[in-house]
Amino acid sequence: MTIKQSWAEPYKIKMVELLKMTTPDQRKAALEEAGYNTFLLKSEDVYIDLLTDSGTSAMSDRQWAGMMLGDEAYAGSRNFYHLEKVVQEIYGYKYLIPTHQGRGAENILSKILIKEGDIIPGNMYFTTTRLHQELAGGTFEDIIIDEAHDPENEFPFKGNIDLNKLEALIQKHGASKIPYVSMATSVNMAGGQPISMQNLKDLRALTNKHGIRVIHDMTRVAENAYFIQQKEDGYRDKSIREIVKEINSYTDGATMSAKKDALVNIGGFLAVNDWDVFEEARNMVVVYEGLHTYGGLAGRDMEAMAIGIVESVCDDHIKARVGQVIYLGEKMIEYGIPIVKPIGGHGIFVDAKKFLPHISQDQFPAQTLAAEIYQDSGVRTMERGVVSAGRKANGENYYPKLELVRFTIPRRVYTQAHMDVIAESVARVYERRHEIKGMKMVYEPKYLRFFQAKFEKI
């Protein structure tokens, strides 16, 4: 008999946060007050919080110790220089601009590189990224491979860019209208799906031919590196740290929300190799964020980020982090829950179209399902479908092929028992899925409506 070798957390627990346990009636009242939008729930009313993995990780003892070394000088903080050195050594980029979080970097980058009428190709949109590109006058074009739009397709690298689609855009608009290719590792909206190293190499060759930059959304680059290590030929014996640096070597710069991979509660940065872009960015950061040596962050936060980056590329850490996500996904598959396959790196994405086939996208099946799961167990998830996709310039809704509920697992926070509770809750809702009715939107904000929109049950 072959005995399975399980993964286990490469840490032990030093401190716990006590949680408030709620009743179904309390959760019903909380949902109604929040307009059935899980973003508007009070965190104290949430039992297991899977809304996001952004800024929700547990920091290590080393990170907490590092925060005590915070140099809060307005200019020239030693923590900035430590962070700069770590970004150069671990990620390989030359120049660093710290920002308060990832969208601060997206804002600055978009203002520098995008002109009115530009086209920005990318491997599936992300909400804040696309909005900043649009506000700068650009138009996002999706060039991800077709397999990414099929939740049941088990191609291992569904984050790959379709180079034929990119070539067609270059021929149609001309390279001068494409300031950069927006390439994300561990593509969020596709279900945390990775891009392969070979695809990156081919992308680099094509963009070099046409003189087009590649800008990397590297929020979850370490998780992408894990899938390359496990699934791509020639990388099994390479470390996560080595693979991360190679990924970055095929790009010209990156935006980073350090609140994910880098294991901190706040922070991000823009990193580039081009001096002229860096020079403009460090002038612009003073306008929108803070001085170029703190970018809206306290010194202690930069120190925690520098330490977190080093911890994030540790093989034992990333194996356990992705292993917990895979465990939850496999439990859901056992219960017959339709999820995006293969299982991604930062969460499980339930296919709301298949879960609630009787609810049309105009009645928000993913938003409805997220509310039903909270009602059942106090588990908070989030919608990633027509609400998140928003509206086109002409006012029409985007109707994405993927209508998903995202179960995002914070790093180093929950136990395997929590994963069991989550899967069992979804299974209970699945048993009564035919009784569930859709919703209508009764309040819609101008931008990024999924954060603040309100709904009513039909």
Coordinates of C-alpha atoms in Angstrom, one line a residue, residues 44-257:
E44 CA -17.4 41.3 13.0
D45 CA -20.5 39.5 11.6
V46 CA -18.3 37.2 9.5
Y47 CA -17.2 33.8 10.7
I48 CA -14.8 32.7 7.9
D49 CA -13.7 35.6 5.7
L50 CA -12.9 34.7 2.1
L51 CA -13.8 38.0 0.6
T52 CA -10.2 38.5 -0.5
D53 CA -6.6 37.5 0.1
S54 CA -5.6 41.1 -0.2
G55 CA -4.1 42.5 3.0
T56 CA -5.6 39.6 5.0
S57 CA -2.6 37.4 5.5
A58 CA -1.1 36.7 8.9
M59 CA 2.3 38.2 9.3
S60 CA 5.2 36.3 10.8
D61 CA 7.1 37.0 14.0
R62 CA 10.0 38.3 11.9
Q63 CA 7.7 40.7 10.1
W64 CA 6.2 42.0 13.4
A65 CA 9.8 42.3 14.8
G66 CA 10.7 44.2 11.7
M67 CA 7.9 46.7 12.2
M68 CA 9.6 47.7 15.5
L69 CA 12.6 48.8 13.3
G70 CA 10.5 51.3 11.4
D71 CA 12.3 54.4 10.4
E72 CA 9.6 57.0 10.0
A73 CA 11.8 59.7 8.6
Y74 CA 9.9 61.7 5.9
A75 CA 12.8 61.3 3.5
G76 CA 15.4 58.6 3.0
S77 CA 14.0 56.0 5.4
R78 CA 16.4 53.1 5.8
N79 CA 13.4 50.7 5.4
F80 CA 13.0 52.0 1.8
Y81 CA 16.6 51.1 1.0
H82 CA 16.1 47.7 2.5
L83 CA 12.9 47.2 0.4
E84 CA 14.7 48.5 -2.7
K85 CA 17.5 46.0 -2.2
V86 CA 15.1 43.1 -1.7
V87 CA 13.0 44.0 -4.8
Q88 CA 16.3 44.1 -6.9
E89 CA 17.6 40.8 -5.5
I90 CA 14.4 38.7 -5.4
Y91 CA 12.4 40.2 -8.3
G92 CA 15.3 41.5 -10.5
Y93 CA 13.8 45.0 -11.4
K94 CA 16.2 48.0 -11.3
Y95 CA 14.1 50.8 -10.0
L96 CA 11.4 51.0 -7.2
I97 CA 8.6 53.4 -6.5
P98 CA 6.6 52.4 -3.4
T99 CA 2.8 53.1 -3.3
H100 CA 0.1 52.7 -0.8
Q101 CA -1.2 49.6 -2.6
G102 CA -1.3 48.1 -6.1
R103 CA -3.8 50.5 -7.6
G104 CA -1.6 53.4 -6.7
A105 CA 1.0 51.9 -9.0
E106 CA -1.6 51.2 -11.7
N107 CA -2.6 54.8 -11.6
I108 CA 0.9 56.2 -12.0
L109 CA 1.8 53.7 -14.7
S110 CA -1.3 54.4 -16.8
K111 CA -0.8 58.2 -16.6
I112 CA 2.8 57.8 -17.8
L113 CA 2.5 55.2 -20.6
I114 CA -1.1 55.5 -22.0
K115 CA -2.3 58.1 -24.4
E116 CA -5.8 58.8 -25.7
G117 CA -6.8 56.1 -28.2
D118 CA -4.2 53.6 -27.1
I119 CA -4.9 49.8 -27.0
I120 CA -3.8 47.8 -24.0
P121 CA -3.9 44.0 -24.7
G122 CA -3.9 41.7 -21.6
N123 CA -4.6 38.2 -20.4
M124 CA -8.1 38.9 -19.1
Y125 CA -9.1 42.2 -17.4
F126 CA -8.8 43.0 -13.8
T127 CA -11.2 45.6 -12.4
T128 CA -8.9 48.3 -11.1
T129 CA -6.3 47.8 -13.8
R130 CA -8.8 48.2 -16.6
L131 CA -10.4 51.2 -15.0
H132 CA -7.1 53.0 -14.7
Q133 CA -6.3 52.2 -18.3
E134 CA -9.7 53.5 -19.4
L135 CA -9.4 56.7 -17.3
A136 CA -6.1 57.4 -19.0
G137 CA -7.8 57.2 -22.5
G138 CA -6.9 53.6 -23.4
T139 CA -9.0 50.6 -24.3
F140 CA -8.4 47.1 -22.9
E141 CA -8.4 44.1 -25.3
D142 CA -8.6 40.6 -23.9
I143 CA -5.9 38.3 -25.5
I144 CA -6.0 35.4 -23.1
I145 CA -6.4 31.9 -24.7
D146 CA -9.9 30.7 -25.3
E147 CA -9.5 27.8 -22.8
A148 CA -9.5 30.4 -19.9
H149 CA -13.2 31.2 -20.6
D150 CA -14.2 27.5 -20.1
P151 CA -14.4 26.6 -16.4
E152 CA -14.3 22.9 -17.1
N153 CA -11.2 23.0 -19.4
E154 CA -8.3 21.5 -17.5
F155 CA -5.5 23.0 -19.6
P156 CA -2.7 23.6 -16.9
F157 CA -1.8 27.1 -18.1
K158 CA -5.1 28.9 -18.8
G159 CA -3.4 32.2 -18.0
N160 CA -1.4 32.0 -21.3
I161 CA -1.6 34.8 -23.9
D162 CA -2.9 33.9 -27.3
L163 CA 0.0 35.3 -29.4
N164 CA -2.1 35.1 -32.6
K165 CA -4.7 37.5 -31.0
L166 CA -1.9 39.8 -30.0
E167 CA -0.3 39.7 -33.5
A168 CA -3.8 40.5 -35.0
L169 CA -4.1 43.6 -32.7
I170 CA -0.6 44.8 -33.7
Q171 CA -1.5 44.4 -37.4
K172 CA -4.9 46.2 -36.9
H173 CA -3.8 49.1 -34.8
G174 CA 0.0 49.3 -35.2
A175 CA 2.7 48.8 -32.6
S176 CA 2.8 52.6 -31.9
K177 CA -0.8 52.4 -30.5
I178 CA 0.1 49.6 -28.0
P179 CA 2.1 51.1 -25.1
Y180 CA 2.5 47.8 -23.4
V181 CA 1.1 44.3 -23.0
S182 CA -0.6 44.0 -19.6
M183 CA 0.5 40.5 -18.5
A184 CA -0.7 39.0 -15.2
T185 CA 0.6 36.0 -13.5
S186 CA -2.0 33.8 -11.7
V187 CA -4.8 35.4 -13.6
N188 CA -7.4 36.4 -11.0
M189 CA -10.6 36.7 -13.0
A190 CA -9.9 33.4 -14.7
G191 CA -9.7 31.6 -11.4
G192 CA -6.1 32.1 -10.3
Q193 CA -4.8 30.4 -13.5
P194 CA -1.1 30.5 -14.2
I195 CA 0.9 31.5 -17.3
S196 CA 3.6 29.2 -18.5
M197 CA 7.3 30.1 -18.8
Q198 CA 7.3 29.1 -22.5
N199 CA 4.4 31.4 -23.2
L200 CA 6.3 34.3 -21.5
K201 CA 9.4 33.5 -23.6
D202 CA 7.3 33.6 -26.8
L203 CA 5.6 36.8 -25.7
R204 CA 8.9 38.4 -25.1
A205 CA 10.2 37.5 -28.5
L206 CA 7.1 38.9 -30.2
T207 CA 7.0 42.1 -28.3
N208 CA 10.8 42.6 -28.8
K209 CA 10.2 42.3 -32.6
H210 CA 7.6 45.1 -32.5
G211 CA 9.2 47.3 -29.8
I212 CA 6.4 46.9 -27.3
R213 CA 6.8 46.8 -23.5
V214 CA 5.5 44.0 -21.3
I215 CA 4.2 45.2 -17.9
H216 CA 3.7 42.5 -15.3
D217 CA 0.9 42.5 -12.7
M218 CA 2.9 40.4 -10.3
T219 CA 0.5 40.4 -7.4
R220 CA 0.6 36.6 -7.2
V221 CA 3.8 35.8 -9.0
A222 CA 5.0 33.3 -6.4
E223 CA 1.9 31.2 -6.8
N224 CA 2.3 31.2 -10.5
A225 CA 5.9 30.1 -10.0
Y226 CA 4.7 27.1 -8.0
F227 CA 2.5 25.8 -10.9
I228 CA 5.5 26.2 -13.3
Q229 CA 7.6 24.2 -10.9
Q230 CA 5.0 21.5 -10.6
K231 CA 3.7 21.3 -14.2
E232 CA 6.2 22.7 -16.7
D233 CA 9.0 20.6 -18.1
G234 CA 12.5 21.6 -16.9
Y235 CA 11.5 23.4 -13.7
R236 CA 10.9 20.7 -11.1
D237 CA 14.4 21.1 -9.7
K238 CA 14.4 24.9 -9.7
S239 CA 13.4 26.9 -6.6
I240 CA 10.4 29.2 -6.4
R241 CA 12.9 32.1 -6.0
E242 CA 14.7 31.2 -9.2
I243 CA 11.5 30.8 -11.2
V244 CA 10.1 34.1 -9.9
K245 CA 13.2 35.9 -11.1
E246 CA 13.1 34.2 -14.5
I247 CA 9.4 35.2 -14.9
N248 CA 10.3 38.8 -14.2
S249 CA 13.3 38.8 -16.6
Y250 CA 10.9 38.6 -19.6
T251 CA 9.1 41.8 -18.6
D252 CA 10.0 45.5 -18.5
G253 CA 8.3 46.5 -15.3
A254 CA 5.6 45.5 -12.8
T255 CA 2.8 46.7 -10.6
M256 CA 2.6 44.9 -7.3
S257 CA -0.1 44.8 -4.7

